[in-house]
Amino acid sequence: MIRDCIVCGIRNQAIRQKLLAEGDSLTLEIPFHQETDSVEAGMDDEDTVFLHAIERDSGNDEALVPLKLKNQLLVSFKIDTGAQANVIPKNVFIKLDPKPNLLPTNQRLTSYCGARIPVIATCDLVCSHKQHPKGSQKFYVVDSASTPIEEDRSSIDLNLIKLVLNINSEQTSIVDEFKSVFEGIGRLEGKCNIHLKVGSVPTVQSAKRVRESLKDKLQKELSRMEKDGIIKKVTEPTEWVNSMVMIEKKNGFIRLCIDPVVLYKCIKRPYYPIPTLEDVTAKLHGATIFSKMDARSGYLSLVLSKTESEMATFSTIYGRYRFLRIPFGLFSAQDEFQRRMEEAFEGLEGVAIIIDDILVYGSNQEEHDRRL
């Protein structure tokens, strides 16, 4: 046991037992967290850390930056300003020598759509960029072969990104002139269909428990979403009833999703090509002026038909509701949203779209403003 400790550098016995020596490498055998039916629907920041993304179909469209870990290992990290945690996969961790101490954690990583990401442990690593170490950063070691992630605050500390807080009078006038565009939740024309695989069997899941401290927030969020036309109260029988996932973000607001585990397996994905950064940059030759916009609550601008809405019924301690818009948690939403956004902006010059990010560009101020 002492020899194992010297070899792997891991002091925690419970975690060390999850690692097996295979020649010169280590294999992380099992995730630190196991899913059970007793998981609570409400989880605060002490339990859950929110990630914008953890896996992509292709690595070509990721903003990758080489960072040095422990002043020895050069690793390509994805800069993700939507993430709230630094992440390294197990295949990166096993390359560190000597290995940092792994610390057990009760926190869960949750993706943008509400899916759980298996966490093994956490560790502290000195991370540097261009010979400028910025001290120790906390990393989550995940049981996945995904791209390493550097979250927003850590990216700012390493001078990888900068905050631009000023807004000039011309930009303000544009916002004032088209005020309605910047208010509320948008709506793309047409209804969305969810296609099920042959042999799919509807399931009914009971409402998950919610901690007493979060019940009031949940009730208010359900009321807000119902008022905004995002969800609707259900009293009639429905074949599908999904579990609800409630995520409390650092700003105190909560996000409601449907648990994607069951419905994921039944949905046919309508594959649609997502542009890469290379696709976009190829269009930017000669451009000097840019505006970047974000579609607010993007997926919620997709309206579900009645049948599909009933499939998106979910259970809460306050009864059943069904989504009238595409909810977070459906893996088909990304493809459908990209297709519909491209259709909506078809024929416009100087516009590039990747999911809910819209880039308007021009060779000079006049051309840019006209396109904007």
GROMACS .gro file of C-alpha atoms in nm:
model
  372
    1MET     CA    1   0.000   0.000   0.000
    2ILE     CA    2   0.288   0.236   0.074
    3ARG     CA    3   0.438   0.156  -0.267
    4ASP     CA    4   0.105   0.232  -0.436
    5CYS     CA    5   0.094   0.565  -0.258
    6ILE     CA    6   0.444   0.652  -0.378
    7VAL     CA    7   0.368   0.549  -0.736
    8CYS     CA    8   0.036   0.725  -0.784
    9GLY     CA    9   0.081   1.011  -0.537
   10ILE     CA   10  -0.276   0.971  -0.409
   11ARG     CA   11  -0.323   0.979  -0.034
   12ASN     CA   12  -0.698   0.921  -0.015
   13GLN     CA   13  -0.749   0.548   0.015
   14ALA     CA   14  -1.105   0.547  -0.121
   15ILE     CA   15  -0.998   0.723  -0.439
   16ARG     CA   16  -0.677   0.525  -0.471
   17GLN     CA   17  -0.879   0.205  -0.478
   18LYS     CA   18  -1.049   0.332  -0.793
   19LEU     CA   19  -0.721   0.345  -0.980
   20LEU     CA   20  -0.555   0.038  -1.127
   21ALA     CA   21  -0.199   0.027  -1.251
   22GLU     CA   22  -0.168  -0.083  -1.614
   23GLY     CA   23   0.197  -0.067  -1.712
   24ASP     CA   24   0.301   0.297  -1.709
   25SER     CA   25  -0.058   0.426  -1.712
   26LEU     CA   26  -0.348   0.440  -1.472
   27THR     CA   27  -0.709   0.362  -1.549
   28LEU     CA   28  -0.984   0.542  -1.360
   29GLU     CA   29  -1.225   0.257  -1.310
   30ILE     CA   30  -1.554   0.394  -1.183
   31PRO     CA   31  -1.717   0.736  -1.149
   32PHE     CA   32  -1.714   0.893  -0.806
   33HIS     CA   33  -2.091   0.948  -0.821
   34GLN     CA   34  -2.354   0.683  -0.883
   35GLU     CA   35  -2.705   0.778  -0.997
   36THR     CA   36  -2.989   0.668  -0.770
   37ASP     CA   37  -3.362   0.718  -0.768
   38SER     CA   38  -3.336   0.922  -0.449
   39VAL     CA   39  -3.153   1.218  -0.602
   40GLU     CA   40  -3.321   1.542  -0.506
   41ALA     CA   41  -3.457   1.770  -0.776
   42GLY     CA   42  -3.318   2.083  -0.610
   43MET     CA   43  -2.943   2.112  -0.579
   44ASP     CA   44  -2.760   2.430  -0.482
   45ASP     CA   45  -2.405   2.540  -0.565
   46GLU     CA   46  -2.265   2.320  -0.289
   47ASP     CA   47  -2.394   2.018  -0.482
   48THR     CA   48  -2.400   2.114  -0.849
   49VAL     CA   49  -2.162   2.300  -1.078
   50PHE     CA   50  -2.299   2.416  -1.412
   51LEU     CA   51  -2.115   2.357  -1.741
   52HIS     CA   52  -2.206   2.496  -2.079
   53ALA     CA   53  -2.064   2.192  -2.258
   54ILE     CA   54  -1.843   1.893  -2.193
   55GLU     CA   55  -1.847   1.700  -2.519
   56ARG     CA   56  -1.881   1.799  -2.883
   57ASP     CA   57  -1.927   1.603  -3.204
   58SER     CA   58  -1.612   1.757  -3.348
   59GLY     CA   59  -1.316   1.934  -3.193
   60ASN     CA   60  -1.257   2.155  -3.498
   61ASP     CA   61  -1.490   2.430  -3.379
   62GLU     CA   62  -1.353   2.467  -3.029
   63ALA     CA   63  -1.153   2.767  -2.910
   64LEU     CA   64  -0.844   2.583  -2.788
   65VAL     CA   65  -0.552   2.739  -2.601
   66PRO     CA   66  -0.235   2.556  -2.491
   67LEU     CA   67  -0.190   2.574  -2.113
   68LYS     CA   68   0.088   2.427  -1.903
   69LEU     CA   69  -0.005   2.219  -1.598
   70LYS     CA   70   0.242   2.197  -1.309
   71ASN     CA   71   0.499   2.367  -1.536
   72GLN     CA   72   0.550   2.040  -1.723
   73LEU     CA   73   0.252   1.912  -1.924
   74LEU     CA   74   0.123   2.119  -2.217
   75VAL     CA   75  -0.250   2.060  -2.267
   76SER     CA   76  -0.499   2.212  -2.512
   77PHE     CA   77  -0.790   2.362  -2.317
   78LYS     CA   78  -1.125   2.480  -2.444
   79ILE     CA   79  -1.205   2.830  -2.318
   80ASP     CA   80  -1.567   2.810  -2.207
   81THR     CA   81  -1.709   3.134  -2.066
   82GLY     CA   82  -2.037   2.956  -1.996
   83ALA     CA   83  -1.878   2.704  -1.761
   84GLN     CA   84  -1.844   2.734  -1.385
   85ALA     CA   85  -1.569   2.477  -1.337
   86ASN     CA   86  -1.228   2.377  -1.469
   87VAL     CA   87  -1.233   2.021  -1.601
   88ILE     CA   88  -0.969   1.768  -1.701
   89PRO     CA   89  -1.054   1.417  -1.823
   90LYS     CA   90  -0.893   1.108  -1.675
   91ASN     CA   91  -0.663   1.059  -1.976
   92VAL     CA   92  -0.498   1.395  -1.899
   93PHE     CA   93  -0.473   1.331  -1.525
   94ILE     CA   94  -0.283   1.004  -1.569
   95LYS     CA   95  -0.012   1.188  -1.765
   96LEU     CA   96   0.077   1.410  -1.470
   97ASP     CA   97   0.393   1.301  -1.290
   98PRO     CA   98   0.409   1.337  -0.999
   99LYS     CA   99   0.034   1.324  -0.967
  100PRO     CA  100  -0.145   1.581  -0.748
  101ASN     CA  101  -0.347   1.474  -0.448
  102LEU     CA  102  -0.702   1.381  -0.542
  103LEU     CA  103  -0.971   1.504  -0.305
  104PRO     CA  104  -1.318   1.348  -0.281
  105THR     CA  105  -1.613   1.574  -0.362
  106ASN     CA  106  -1.989   1.559  -0.327
  107GLN     CA  107  -2.038   1.812  -0.604
  108ARG     CA  108  -2.191   1.711  -0.937
  109LEU     CA  109  -2.115   1.851  -1.279
  110THR     CA  110  -2.423   1.928  -1.485
  111SER     CA  111  -2.419   2.015  -1.854
  112TYR     CA  112  -2.620   2.289  -2.023
  113CYS     CA  113  -2.905   2.049  -2.095
  114GLY     CA  114  -2.913   1.904  -1.742
  115ALA     CA  115  -2.720   1.583  -1.811
  116ARG     CA  116  -2.490   1.457  -1.534
  117ILE     CA  117  -2.116   1.426  -1.596
  118PRO     CA  118  -1.938   1.158  -1.389
  119VAL     CA  119  -1.692   1.318  -1.145
  120ILE     CA  120  -1.411   1.113  -0.991
  121ALA     CA  121  -1.252   1.375  -0.765
  122THR     CA  122  -1.096   1.722  -0.759
  123CYS     CA  123  -0.735   1.835  -0.751
  124ASP     CA  124  -0.539   2.160  -0.734
  125LEU     CA  125  -0.301   2.238  -1.019
  126VAL     CA  126  -0.077   2.531  -1.106
  127CYS     CA  127  -0.189   2.642  -1.451
  128SER     CA  128   0.015   2.885  -1.661
  129HIS     CA  129   0.006   3.053  -2.001
  130LYS     CA  130   0.308   3.205  -2.175
  131GLN     CA  131   0.535   3.163  -1.873
  132HIS     CA  132   0.303   3.352  -1.639
  133PRO     CA  133   0.185   3.114  -1.364
  134LYS     CA  134  -0.124   3.239  -1.183
  135GLY     CA  135  -0.122   3.013  -0.883
  136SER     CA  136  -0.327   2.708  -0.806
  137GLN     CA  137  -0.662   2.635  -0.969
  138LYS     CA  138  -0.923   2.377  -0.876
  139PHE     CA  139  -0.992   2.112  -1.140
  140TYR     CA  140  -1.259   1.844  -1.160
  141VAL     CA  141  -1.130   1.509  -1.284
  142VAL     CA  142  -1.405   1.346  -1.490
  143ASP     CA  143  -1.453   0.991  -1.612
  144SER     CA  144  -1.470   1.098  -1.975
  145ALA     CA  145  -1.240   1.145  -2.274
  146SER     CA  146  -1.372   1.497  -2.332
  147THR     CA  147  -1.182   1.818  -2.406
  148PRO     CA  148  -1.027   1.989  -2.100
  149ILE     CA  149  -1.219   2.304  -2.001
  150GLU     CA  150  -1.099   2.634  -1.855
  151GLU     CA  151  -1.392   2.827  -1.706
  152ASP     CA  152  -1.458   3.199  -1.733
  153ARG     CA  153  -1.300   3.334  -1.413
  154SER     CA  154  -0.986   3.124  -1.452
  155SER     CA  155  -0.960   3.236  -1.816
  156ILE     CA  156  -0.971   3.598  -1.704
  157ASP     CA  157  -0.704   3.534  -1.438
  158LEU     CA  158  -0.475   3.392  -1.707
  159ASN     CA  159  -0.544   3.689  -1.938
  160LEU     CA  160  -0.694   3.455  -2.195
  161ILE     CA  161  -1.005   3.671  -2.225
  162LYS     CA  162  -1.087   4.028  -2.128
  163LEU     CA  163  -1.410   4.184  -2.008
  164VAL     CA  164  -1.535   4.477  -2.215
  165LEU     CA  165  -1.769   4.675  -1.994
  166ASN     CA  166  -1.811   4.998  -2.188
  167ILE     CA  167  -2.092   5.066  -2.436
  168ASN     CA  168  -2.084   5.375  -2.659
  169SER     CA  169  -2.374   5.605  -2.743
  170GLU     CA  170  -2.415   5.463  -3.094
  171GLN     CA  171  -2.460   5.112  -2.958
  172THR     CA  172  -2.708   5.246  -2.703
  173SER     CA  173  -2.911   5.415  -2.977
  174ILE     CA  174  -2.938   5.087  -3.171
  175VAL     CA  175  -3.071   4.910  -2.863
  176ASP     CA  176  -3.321   5.191  -2.802
  177GLU     CA  177  -3.436   5.204  -3.166
  178PHE     CA  178  -3.503   4.829  -3.181
  179LYS     CA  179  -3.604   4.788  -2.819
  180SER     CA  180  -3.862   4.514  -2.884
  181VAL     CA  181  -3.591   4.288  -3.027
  182PHE     CA  182  -3.409   4.289  -2.694
  183GLU     CA  183  -3.713   4.211  -2.478
  184GLY     CA  184  -3.885   3.887  -2.389
  185ILE     CA  185  -3.834   3.546  -2.547
  186GLY     CA  186  -3.825   3.518  -2.925
  187ARG     CA  187  -4.033   3.285  -3.137
  188LEU     CA  188  -3.925   3.118  -3.459
  189GLU     CA  189  -4.204   3.047  -3.707
  190GLY     CA  190  -4.345   2.696  -3.735
  191LYS     CA  191  -4.380   2.403  -3.495
  192CYS     CA  192  -4.114   2.149  -3.399
  193ASN     CA  193  -4.165   1.776  -3.420
  194ILE     CA  194  -3.998   1.511  -3.207
  195HIS     CA  195  -3.951   1.181  -3.387
  196LEU     CA  196  -3.944   0.866  -3.175
  197LYS     CA  197  -3.760   0.545  -3.252
  198VAL     CA  198  -3.968   0.242  -3.343
  199GLY     CA  199  -4.070   0.048  -3.034
  200SER     CA  200  -4.031   0.339  -2.792
  201VAL     CA  201  -4.236   0.287  -2.477
  202PRO     CA  202  -4.372   0.590  -2.286
  203THR     CA  203  -4.267   0.611  -1.922
  204VAL     CA  204  -4.409   0.786  -1.618
  205GLN     CA  205  -4.166   0.917  -1.357
  206SER     CA  206  -4.262   1.052  -1.019
  207ALA     CA  207  -4.173   1.396  -0.891
  208LYS     CA  208  -3.833   1.426  -0.724
  209ARG     CA  209  -3.798   1.564  -0.376
  210VAL     CA  210  -3.716   1.932  -0.337
  211ARG     CA  211  -3.542   2.077  -0.035
  212GLU     CA  212  -3.758   2.306   0.175
  213SER     CA  213  -3.529   2.603   0.107
  214LEU     CA  214  -3.588   2.573  -0.269
  215LYS     CA  215  -3.963   2.514  -0.279
  216ASP     CA  216  -4.050   2.884  -0.293
  217LYS     CA  217  -3.804   2.944  -0.579
  218LEU     CA  218  -3.946   2.649  -0.769
  219GLN     CA  219  -4.304   2.770  -0.732
  220LYS     CA  220  -4.212   3.121  -0.848
  221GLU     CA  221  -4.017   2.989  -1.148
  222LEU     CA  222  -4.306   2.765  -1.252
  223SER     CA  223  -4.541   3.065  -1.230
  224ARG     CA  224  -4.303   3.282  -1.434
  225MET     CA  225  -4.258   3.019  -1.704
  226GLU     CA  226  -4.634   2.964  -1.723
  227LYS     CA  227  -4.694   3.339  -1.752
  228ASP     CA  228  -4.431   3.367  -2.029
  229GLY     CA  229  -4.593   3.088  -2.228
  230ILE     CA  230  -4.304   2.844  -2.183
  231ILE     CA  231  -4.496   2.578  -1.990
  232LYS     CA  232  -4.860   2.493  -1.923
  233LYS     CA  233  -5.031   2.324  -1.629
  234VAL     CA  234  -5.150   1.969  -1.708
  235THR     CA  235  -5.447   1.798  -1.545
  236GLU     CA  236  -5.550   1.544  -1.810
  237PRO     CA  237  -5.373   1.204  -1.840
  238THR     CA  238  -5.052   1.192  -2.047
  239GLU     CA  239  -4.854   0.888  -2.160
  240TRP     CA  240  -4.520   1.058  -2.097
  241VAL     CA  241  -4.423   1.207  -1.761
  242ASN     CA  242  -4.056   1.302  -1.724
  243SER     CA  243  -3.863   1.387  -1.411
  244MET     CA  244  -3.769   1.747  -1.352
  245VAL     CA  245  -3.414   1.867  -1.296
  246MET     CA  246  -3.373   2.196  -1.110
  247ILE     CA  247  -3.036   2.369  -1.116
  248GLU     CA  248  -2.960   2.670  -0.899
  249LYS     CA  249  -2.702   2.897  -1.059
  250LYS     CA  250  -2.452   3.118  -0.880
  251ASN     CA  251  -2.663   3.428  -0.941
  252GLY     CA  252  -2.942   3.269  -0.737
  253PHE     CA  253  -3.172   3.200  -1.031
  254ILE     CA  254  -3.281   2.847  -1.113
  255ARG     CA  255  -3.311   2.662  -1.443
  256LEU     CA  256  -3.573   2.393  -1.496
  257CYS     CA  257  -3.503   2.107  -1.735
  258ILE     CA  258  -3.649   1.767  -1.796
  259ASP     CA  259  -3.432   1.471  -1.701
  260PRO     CA  260  -3.309   1.358  -2.044
  261VAL     CA  261  -3.212   1.002  -1.954
  262VAL     CA  262  -3.531   0.821  -2.064
  263LEU     CA  263  -3.647   1.043  -2.350
  264TYR     CA  264  -3.290   1.062  -2.488
  265LYS     CA  265  -3.297   0.692  -2.568
  266CYS     CA  266  -3.623   0.719  -2.762
  267ILE     CA  267  -3.566   1.027  -2.979
  268LYS     CA  268  -3.434   1.015  -3.334
  269ARG     CA  269  -3.175   1.288  -3.370
  270PRO     CA  270  -3.227   1.510  -3.679
  271TYR     CA  271  -2.857   1.551  -3.755
  272TYR     CA  272  -2.773   1.892  -3.898
  273PRO     CA  273  -2.420   2.031  -3.963
  274ILE     CA  274  -2.302   2.281  -3.704
  275PRO     CA  275  -2.054   2.536  -3.850
  276THR     CA  276  -1.701   2.522  -3.714
  277LEU     CA  277  -1.480   2.819  -3.629
  278GLU     CA  278  -1.292   2.749  -3.951
  279ASP     CA  279  -1.618   2.778  -4.146
  280VAL     CA  280  -1.688   3.116  -3.991
  281THR     CA  281  -1.337   3.263  -4.012
  282ALA     CA  282  -1.325   3.177  -4.383
  283LYS     CA  283  -1.607   3.429  -4.435
  284LEU     CA  284  -1.435   3.709  -4.243
  285HIS     CA  285  -1.165   3.801  -4.495
  286GLY     CA  286  -1.148   4.180  -4.513
  287ALA     CA  287  -1.385   4.235  -4.222
  288THR     CA  288  -1.277   4.493  -3.963
  289ILE     CA  289  -1.594   4.573  -3.767
  290PHE     CA  290  -1.786   4.307  -3.574
  291SER     CA  291  -2.093   4.274  -3.352
  292LYS     CA  292  -2.167   3.958  -3.159
  293MET     CA  293  -2.518   3.885  -3.035
  294ASP     CA  294  -2.670   3.607  -2.833
  295ALA     CA  295  -3.019   3.467  -2.883
  296ARG     CA  296  -3.173   3.495  -2.537
  297SER     CA  297  -3.297   3.158  -2.410
  298GLY     CA  298  -3.237   3.037  -2.763
  299TYR     CA  299  -3.396   2.692  -2.759
  300LEU     CA  300  -3.710   2.831  -2.600
  301SER     CA  301  -3.786   3.017  -2.924
  302LEU     CA  302  -3.876   2.680  -3.080
  303VAL     CA  303  -4.246   2.602  -3.037
  304LEU     CA  304  -4.361   2.243  -2.987
  305SER     CA  305  -4.670   2.098  -3.151
  306LYS     CA  306  -4.943   1.964  -2.918
  307THR     CA  307  -4.831   1.600  -2.947
  308GLU     CA  308  -4.465   1.682  -2.885
  309SER     CA  309  -4.559   1.915  -2.599
  310GLU     CA  310  -4.737   1.628  -2.424
  311MET     CA  311  -4.421   1.418  -2.461
  312ALA     CA  312  -4.237   1.697  -2.275
  313THR     CA  313  -4.465   1.670  -1.971
  314PHE     CA  314  -4.276   1.671  -1.642
  315SER     CA  315  -4.367   1.609  -1.280
  316THR     CA  316  -4.316   1.848  -0.990
  317ILE     CA  317  -4.426   1.857  -0.629
  318TYR     CA  318  -4.685   2.112  -0.746
  319GLY     CA  319  -4.832   1.889  -1.015
  320ARG     CA  320  -4.759   1.820  -1.381
  321TYR     CA  321  -4.663   2.073  -1.648
  322ARG     CA  322  -4.576   2.040  -2.015
  323PHE     CA  323  -4.330   2.247  -2.213
  324LEU     CA  324  -4.480   2.455  -2.494
  325ARG     CA  325  -4.127   2.535  -2.617
  326ILE     CA  326  -3.833   2.298  -2.666
  327PRO     CA  327  -3.688   2.236  -2.319
  328PHE     CA  328  -3.326   2.210  -2.216
  329GLY     CA  329  -3.251   1.842  -2.202
  330LEU     CA  330  -3.345   1.732  -2.554
  331PHE     CA  331  -3.032   1.644  -2.749
  332SER     CA  332  -3.219   1.700  -3.080
  333ALA     CA  333  -3.267   2.069  -2.992
  334GLN     CA  334  -2.920   2.179  -3.107
  335ASP     CA  335  -2.966   2.046  -3.461
  336GLU     CA  336  -3.319   2.181  -3.496
  337PHE     CA  337  -3.223   2.522  -3.358
  338GLN     CA  338  -2.925   2.559  -3.593
  339ARG     CA  339  -3.138   2.469  -3.895
  340ARG     CA  340  -3.417   2.707  -3.801
  341MET     CA  341  -3.178   2.994  -3.726
  342GLU     CA  342  -3.010   2.954  -4.065
  343GLU     CA  343  -3.352   2.956  -4.232
  344ALA     CA  344  -3.450   3.272  -4.043
  345PHE     CA  345  -3.133   3.459  -4.148
  346GLU     CA  346  -3.108   3.310  -4.497
  347GLY     CA  347  -3.007   3.562  -4.764
  348LEU     CA  348  -2.860   3.819  -4.524
  349GLU     CA  349  -2.504   3.925  -4.601
  350GLY     CA  350  -2.235   3.949  -4.336
  351VAL     CA  351  -2.405   3.718  -4.086
  352ALA     CA  352  -2.259   3.399  -3.934
  353ILE     CA  353  -2.447   3.177  -3.690
  354ILE     CA  354  -2.330   2.903  -3.455
  355ILE     CA  355  -2.626   2.780  -3.248
  356ASP     CA  356  -2.739   3.086  -3.047
  357ASP     CA  357  -2.436   3.304  -3.125
  358ILE     CA  358  -2.486   3.553  -3.410
  359LEU     CA  359  -2.192   3.742  -3.563
  360VAL     CA  360  -2.247   4.045  -3.788
  361TYR     CA  361  -1.941   4.177  -3.970
  362GLY     CA  362  -1.840   4.434  -4.230
  363SER     CA  363  -1.533   4.572  -4.404
  364ASN     CA  364  -1.606   4.919  -4.261
  365GLN     CA  365  -1.841   5.088  -4.015
  366GLU     CA  366  -2.101   5.179  -4.278
  367GLU     CA  367  -2.124   4.827  -4.420
  368HIS     CA  368  -2.134   4.676  -4.073
  369ASP     CA  369  -2.413   4.907  -3.953
  370ARG     CA  370  -2.621   4.845  -4.265
  371ARG     CA  371  -2.595   4.470  -4.216
  372LEU     CA  372  -2.667   4.502  -3.846
   0.00000   0.00000   0.00000
